[in-house]
XYZ file of C-alpha atoms in Angstrom:
56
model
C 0.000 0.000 0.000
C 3.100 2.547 0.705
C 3.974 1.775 -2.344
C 0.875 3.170 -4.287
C 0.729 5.698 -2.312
C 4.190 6.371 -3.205
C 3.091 6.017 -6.870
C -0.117 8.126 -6.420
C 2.225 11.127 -4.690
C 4.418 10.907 -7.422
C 1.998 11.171 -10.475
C 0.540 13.832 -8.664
C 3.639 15.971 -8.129
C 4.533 15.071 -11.587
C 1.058 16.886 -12.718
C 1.177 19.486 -10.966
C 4.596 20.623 -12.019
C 3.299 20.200 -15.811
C 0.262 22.457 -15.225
C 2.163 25.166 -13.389
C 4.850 25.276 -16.189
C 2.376 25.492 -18.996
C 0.830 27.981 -17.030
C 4.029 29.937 -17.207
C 4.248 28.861 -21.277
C 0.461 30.546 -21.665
C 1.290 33.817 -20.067
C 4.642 34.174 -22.244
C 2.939 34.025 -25.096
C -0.138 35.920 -24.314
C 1.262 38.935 -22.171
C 2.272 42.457 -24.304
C 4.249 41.597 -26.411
C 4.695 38.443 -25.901
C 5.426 35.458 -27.774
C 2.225 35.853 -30.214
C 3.063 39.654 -30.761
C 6.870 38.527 -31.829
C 5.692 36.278 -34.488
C 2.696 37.964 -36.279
C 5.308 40.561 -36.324
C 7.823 38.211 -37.999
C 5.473 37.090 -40.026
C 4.508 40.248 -41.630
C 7.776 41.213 -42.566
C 8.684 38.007 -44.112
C 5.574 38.453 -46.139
C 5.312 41.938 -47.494
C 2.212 43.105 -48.930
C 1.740 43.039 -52.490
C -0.578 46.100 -53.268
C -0.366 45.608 -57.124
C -4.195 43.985 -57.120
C -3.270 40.638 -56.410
C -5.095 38.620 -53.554
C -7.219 40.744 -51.271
């Protein structure tokens, strides 16, 4: 039974370190100008807008 328990503990240790660090990953990439800010941005200017009628 210690054992389990031992087992149990571990798993949920192991969880809760998981959540907690994609917790951390979320706010990185959600905060101003964050991680989602940086690449739209990168994006754009490896795609430069075409205004000769093309497209949209």
């Amino acid at each position: 039974m210690t054992k389990l328990f031992a087992i149990i503990m571990c798993i949920v240790f192991t969880l809760g370190i998981v959540v907690a660090s994609m917790g951390e990953i979320n706010e990185a990439i959600v905060k101003e100008d964050g991680l989602r800010s940086k690449a739209v941005t990168w994006i754009e200017q490896a795609i430069p807008n075409q205004p000769n009628g093309s497209g949209d």
